[in-house]
JSON list of C-alpha atoms in Angstrom, two decimals:
[
{"chain": "A", "resi": 155, "resn": "MET", "atom": "CA", "xyz": [-22.01, -80.77, 100.18]},
{"chain": "A", "resi": 156, "resn": "VAL", "atom": "CA", "xyz": [-20.81, -78.94, 97.08]},
{"chain": "A", "resi": 157, "resn": "LEU", "atom": "CA", "xyz": [-20.90, -75.19, 96.57]},
{"chain": "A", "resi": 158, "resn": "ASN", "atom": "CA", "xyz": [-21.47, -74.51, 92.87]},
{"chain": "A", "resi": 159, "resn": "HIS", "atom": "CA", "xyz": [-20.01, -71.98, 90.46]},
{"chain": "A", "resi": 160, "resn": "THR", "atom": "CA", "xyz": [-16.97, -70.99, 92.54]},
{"chain": "A", "resi": 161, "resn": "GLY", "atom": "CA", "xyz": [-19.34, -69.13, 94.85]},
{"chain": "A", "resi": 162, "resn": "PHE", "atom": "CA", "xyz": [-20.26, -66.70, 92.04]},
{"chain": "A", "resi": 163, "resn": "PRO", "atom": "CA", "xyz": [-17.51, -64.08, 92.37]},
{"chain": "A", "resi": 164, "resn": "TRP", "atom": "CA", "xyz": [-19.35, -61.64, 90.12]},
{"chain": "A", "resi": 165, "resn": "ASP", "atom": "CA", "xyz": [-18.23, -58.47, 91.88]},
{"chain": "A", "resi": 166, "resn": "ARG", "atom": "CA", "xyz": [-14.58, -58.26, 90.84]},
{"chain": "A", "resi": 167, "resn": "SER", "atom": "CA", "xyz": [-13.92, -54.93, 92.56]},
{"chain": "A", "resi": 168, "resn": "ALA", "atom": "CA", "xyz": [-11.36, -55.06, 95.38]},
{"chain": "A", "resi": 169, "resn": "GLU", "atom": "CA", "xyz": [-14.18, -54.86, 97.93]},
{"chain": "A", "resi": 170, "resn": "GLY", "atom": "CA", "xyz": [-16.23, -57.49, 96.14]},
{"chain": "A", "resi": 171, "resn": "LEU", "atom": "CA", "xyz": [-13.34, -59.94, 95.98]},
{"chain": "A", "resi": 172, "resn": "THR", "atom": "CA", "xyz": [-12.52, -59.36, 99.64]},
{"chain": "A", "resi": 173, "resn": "ALA", "atom": "CA", "xyz": [-16.12, -60.17, 100.56]},
{"chain": "A", "resi": 174, "resn": "TRP", "atom": "CA", "xyz": [-16.07, -63.24, 98.29]},
{"chain": "A", "resi": 175, "resn": "ARG", "atom": "CA", "xyz": [-12.84, -64.52, 99.86]},
{"chain": "A", "resi": 176, "resn": "THR", "atom": "CA", "xyz": [-14.16, -63.95, 103.39]},
{"chain": "A", "resi": 177, "resn": "ALA", "atom": "CA", "xyz": [-17.34, -65.89, 102.60]},
{"chain": "A", "resi": 178, "resn": "MET", "atom": "CA", "xyz": [-15.40, -68.67, 100.87]},
{"chain": "A", "resi": 179, "resn": "GLU", "atom": "CA", "xyz": [-13.04, -69.00, 103.85]},
{"chain": "A", "resi": 180, "resn": "ALA", "atom": "CA", "xyz": [-16.02, -69.34, 106.21]},
{"chain": "A", "resi": 181, "resn": "ILE", "atom": "CA", "xyz": [-17.58, -72.02, 104.02]},
{"chain": "A", "resi": 182, "resn": "ALA", "atom": "CA", "xyz": [-14.26, -73.85, 103.58]},
{"chain": "A", "resi": 183, "resn": "ARG", "atom": "CA", "xyz": [-13.87, -74.16, 107.36]},
{"chain": "A", "resi": 184, "resn": "GLN", "atom": "CA", "xyz": [-16.62, -76.77, 107.22]},
{"chain": "A", "resi": 185, "resn": "PRO", "atom": "CA", "xyz": [-14.83, -80.05, 106.52]},
{"chain": "A", "resi": 186, "resn": "ASN", "atom": "CA", "xyz": [-17.77, -81.52, 104.59]},
{"chain": "A", "resi": 187, "resn": "MET", "atom": "CA", "xyz": [-17.80, -78.69, 102.03]},
{"chain": "A", "resi": 188, "resn": "HIS", "atom": "CA", "xyz": [-16.42, -79.05, 98.53]},
{"chain": "A", "resi": 189, "resn": "LEU", "atom": "CA", "xyz": [-16.26, -76.51, 95.72]},
{"chain": "A", "resi": 190, "resn": "LYS", "atom": "CA", "xyz": [-17.30, -76.94, 92.13]},
{"chain": "A", "resi": 191, "resn": "ILE", "atom": "CA", "xyz": [-15.06, -74.61, 90.15]},
{"chain": "A", "resi": 192, "resn": "SER", "atom": "CA", "xyz": [-17.17, -73.39, 87.27]},
{"chain": "A", "resi": 193, "resn": "GLU", "atom": "CA", "xyz": [-18.93, -70.40, 85.77]},
{"chain": "A", "resi": 194, "resn": "PHE", "atom": "CA", "xyz": [-16.23, -67.75, 85.72]},
{"chain": "A", "resi": 195, "resn": "GLY", "atom": "CA", "xyz": [-18.12, -65.58, 83.29]},
{"chain": "A", "resi": 196, "resn": "LEU", "atom": "CA", "xyz": [-19.31, -62.11, 84.14]},
{"chain": "A", "resi": 197, "resn": "ARG", "atom": "CA", "xyz": [-22.53, -60.67, 82.81]},
{"chain": "A", "resi": 198, "resn": "ASP", "atom": "CA", "xyz": [-22.01, -58.57, 79.71]},
{"chain": "A", "resi": 199, "resn": "LEU", "atom": "CA", "xyz": [-18.22, -58.93, 79.80]},
{"chain": "A", "resi": 200, "resn": "PRO", "atom": "CA", "xyz": [-15.95, -61.17, 77.72]},
{"chain": "A", "resi": 201, "resn": "TRP", "atom": "CA", "xyz": [-14.28, -64.17, 79.32]},
{"chain": "A", "resi": 202, "resn": "ASN", "atom": "CA", "xyz": [-10.94, -63.01, 80.75]},
{"chain": "A", "resi": 203, "resn": "TYR", "atom": "CA", "xyz": [-8.11, -65.46, 81.40]},
{"chain": "A", "resi": 204, "resn": "ASP", "atom": "CA", "xyz": [-6.15, -63.40, 83.93]},
{"chain": "A", "resi": 205, "resn": "SER", "atom": "CA", "xyz": [-9.15, -62.44, 86.05]},
{"chain": "A", "resi": 206, "resn": "ASN", "atom": "CA", "xyz": [-10.51, -65.99, 86.00]},
{"chain": "A", "resi": 207, "resn": "ARG", "atom": "CA", "xyz": [-7.10, -67.46, 86.79]},
{"chain": "A", "resi": 208, "resn": "ALA", "atom": "CA", "xyz": [-6.91, -65.31, 89.92]},
{"chain": "A", "resi": 209, "resn": "ILE", "atom": "CA", "xyz": [-10.34, -66.58, 91.01]},
{"chain": "A", "resi": 210, "resn": "MET", "atom": "CA", "xyz": [-9.35, -70.19, 90.28]},
{"chain": "A", "resi": 211, "resn": "ARG", "atom": "CA", "xyz": [-6.10, -69.94, 92.23]},
{"chain": "A", "resi": 212, "resn": "ASP", "atom": "CA", "xyz": [-7.76, -68.21, 95.19]},
{"chain": "A", "resi": 213, "resn": "ALA", "atom": "CA", "xyz": [-10.45, -70.90, 95.28]},
{"chain": "A", "resi": 214, "resn": "LEU", "atom": "CA", "xyz": [-7.87, -73.67, 95.21]},
{"chain": "A", "resi": 215, "resn": "ALA", "atom": "CA", "xyz": [-5.87, -71.99, 97.99]},
{"chain": "A", "resi": 216, "resn": "ILE", "atom": "CA", "xyz": [-8.96, -71.54, 100.16]},
{"chain": "A", "resi": 217, "resn": "PHE", "atom": "CA", "xyz": [-10.48, -75.01, 99.76]},
{"chain": "A", "resi": 218, "resn": "GLY", "atom": "CA", "xyz": [-7.41, -77.06, 98.85]},
{"chain": "A", "resi": 219, "resn": "VAL", "atom": "CA", "xyz": [-7.33, -78.82, 95.51]},
{"chain": "A", "resi": 220, "resn": "GLU", "atom": "CA", "xyz": [-8.47, -82.06, 97.16]},
{"chain": "A", "resi": 221, "resn": "ARG", "atom": "CA", "xyz": [-11.92, -80.52, 97.80]},
{"chain": "A", "resi": 222, "resn": "CYS", "atom": "CA", "xyz": [-12.30, -78.84, 94.39]},
{"chain": "A", "resi": 223, "resn": "ILE", "atom": "CA", "xyz": [-14.03, -80.21, 91.30]},
{"chain": "A", "resi": 224, "resn": "PHE", "atom": "CA", "xyz": [-13.77, -78.56, 87.89]},
{"chain": "A", "resi": 225, "resn": "ALA", "atom": "CA", "xyz": [-16.99, -78.26, 85.91]},
{"chain": "A", "resi": 226, "resn": "THR", "atom": "CA", "xyz": [-17.52, -76.59, 82.56]},
{"chain": "A", "resi": 227, "resn": "ASN", "atom": "CA", "xyz": [-21.08, -75.36, 83.25]},
{"chain": "A", "resi": 228, "resn": "PHE", "atom": "CA", "xyz": [-21.99, -75.92, 79.63]},
{"chain": "A", "resi": 229, "resn": "PRO", "atom": "CA", "xyz": [-24.15, -74.96, 77.87]},
{"chain": "A", "resi": 230, "resn": "VAL", "atom": "CA", "xyz": [-24.51, -71.75, 79.95]},
{"chain": "A", "resi": 231, "resn": "ALA", "atom": "CA", "xyz": [-20.76, -71.01, 79.89]},
{"chain": "A", "resi": 232, "resn": "GLY", "atom": "CA", "xyz": [-21.00, -71.15, 76.11]},
{"chain": "A", "resi": 233, "resn": "LEU", "atom": "CA", "xyz": [-22.50, -67.67, 76.21]},
{"chain": "A", "resi": 234, "resn": "ARG", "atom": "CA", "xyz": [-18.99, -66.36, 76.98]},
{"chain": "A", "resi": 235, "resn": "VAL", "atom": "CA", "xyz": [-16.46, -69.00, 75.94]},
{"chain": "A", "resi": 236, "resn": "SER", "atom": "CA", "xyz": [-16.33, -72.12, 73.79]},
{"chain": "A", "resi": 237, "resn": "TYR", "atom": "CA", "xyz": [-15.83, -75.52, 75.39]},
{"chain": "A", "resi": 238, "resn": "ASP", "atom": "CA", "xyz": [-12.34, -76.36, 74.12]},
{"chain": "A", "resi": 239, "resn": "PRO", "atom": "CA", "xyz": [-10.83, -72.93, 74.91]},
{"chain": "A", "resi": 240, "resn": "LEU", "atom": "CA", "xyz": [-12.35, -73.09, 78.42]},
{"chain": "A", "resi": 241, "resn": "VAL", "atom": "CA", "xyz": [-10.89, -76.51, 79.22]},
{"chain": "A", "resi": 242, "resn": "ARG", "atom": "CA", "xyz": [-7.51, -75.56, 77.74]},
{"chain": "A", "resi": 243, "resn": "ALA", "atom": "CA", "xyz": [-7.46, -72.31, 79.74]},
{"chain": "A", "resi": 244, "resn": "VAL", "atom": "CA", "xyz": [-8.23, -74.08, 83.01]},
{"chain": "A", "resi": 245, "resn": "ALA", "atom": "CA", "xyz": [-5.60, -76.71, 82.27]},
{"chain": "A", "resi": 246, "resn": "ARG", "atom": "CA", "xyz": [-3.10, -73.89, 81.71]},
{"chain": "A", "resi": 247, "resn": "MET", "atom": "CA", "xyz": [-4.18, -72.21, 84.97]},
{"chain": "A", "resi": 248, "resn": "VAL", "atom": "CA", "xyz": [-3.18, -75.30, 86.93]},
{"chain": "A", "resi": 249, "resn": "SER", "atom": "CA", "xyz": [-0.30, -76.54, 84.77]},
{"chain": "A", "resi": 250, "resn": "ASP", "atom": "CA", "xyz": [2.16, -75.90, 87.61]},
{"chain": "A", "resi": 251, "resn": "LEU", "atom": "CA", "xyz": [0.36, -78.27, 89.99]},
{"chain": "A", "resi": 252, "resn": "PRO", "atom": "CA", "xyz": [1.51, -81.87, 90.37]},
{"chain": "A", "resi": 253, "resn": "ALA", "atom": "CA", "xyz": [-0.15, -84.35, 88.02]},
{"chain": "A", "resi": 254, "resn": "ALA", "atom": "CA", "xyz": [-2.04, -85.98, 90.91]},
{"chain": "A", "resi": 255, "resn": "ALA", "atom": "CA", "xyz": [-3.55, -82.63, 91.90]},
{"chain": "A", "resi": 256, "resn": "ARG", "atom": "CA", "xyz": [-4.58, -81.91, 88.30]},
{"chain": "A", "resi": 257, "resn": "ASP", "atom": "CA", "xyz": [-6.14, -85.37, 87.99]},
{"chain": "A", "resi": 258, "resn": "GLY", "atom": "CA", "xyz": [-7.98, -84.73, 91.23]},
{"chain": "A", "resi": 259, "resn": "LEU", "atom": "CA", "xyz": [-9.35, -81.41, 90.04]},
{"chain": "A", "resi": 260, "resn": "PHE", "atom": "CA", "xyz": [-10.39, -82.68, 86.62]},
{"chain": "A", "resi": 261, "resn": "TRP", "atom": "CA", "xyz": [-11.91, -86.04, 87.57]},
{"chain": "A", "resi": 262, "resn": "ARG", "atom": "CA", "xyz": [-10.74, -87.98, 90.62]},
{"chain": "A", "resi": 263, "resn": "ASN", "atom": "CA", "xyz": [-12.26, -85.62, 93.22]},
{"chain": "A", "resi": 264, "resn": "ALA", "atom": "CA", "xyz": [-15.62, -85.79, 91.45]},
{"chain": "A", "resi": 265, "resn": "ALA", "atom": "CA", "xyz": [-15.45, -89.58, 91.25]},
{"chain": "A", "resi": 266, "resn": "ARG", "atom": "CA", "xyz": [-14.67, -89.77, 94.97]},
{"chain": "A", "resi": 267, "resn": "PHE", "atom": "CA", "xyz": [-17.33, -87.25, 96.02]},
{"chain": "A", "resi": 268, "resn": "TYR", "atom": "CA", "xyz": [-20.09, -88.75, 93.87]},
{"chain": "A", "resi": 269, "resn": "ARG", "atom": "CA", "xyz": [-18.95, -92.28, 94.71]},
{"chain": "A", "resi": 270, "resn": "ILE", "atom": "CA", "xyz": [-18.39, -93.26, 91.11]},
{"chain": "A", "resi": 271, "resn": "ASP", "atom": "CA", "xyz": [-16.53, -96.55, 90.86]},
{"chain": "A", "resi": 272, "resn": "ILE", "atom": "CA", "xyz": [-13.82, -95.79, 88.32]},
{"chain": "A", "resi": 273, "resn": "GLU", "atom": "CA", "xyz": [-12.35, -99.27, 88.56]},
{"chain": "A", "resi": 274, "resn": "ALA", "atom": "CA", "xyz": [-15.43, -101.00, 87.17]}
]
């Protein structure tokens, strides 16, 4: 199973993020759960790199990069950020990870989960 939209961490207060992390940790304990990392935008607020990077890194730490799949959530995400800046920002957020982990996040994990034969 895949949980969409990074679990919608819309309440970015300290209490809201604590509740989000607690819920995400409970979900991640289920070995069949994966996380689609997408939709970082907050209603009526501009897209914010630092805040979204913290969410991304927490999500990766909770689920492990091997169970995470990046998704742009376009066209909806386009209400807050353009496609190219979003992809570049996420790539920057994970630039310190090994190449294999980045490949997993950006395409290999999705191919494995959805059973897409990439060798064909």
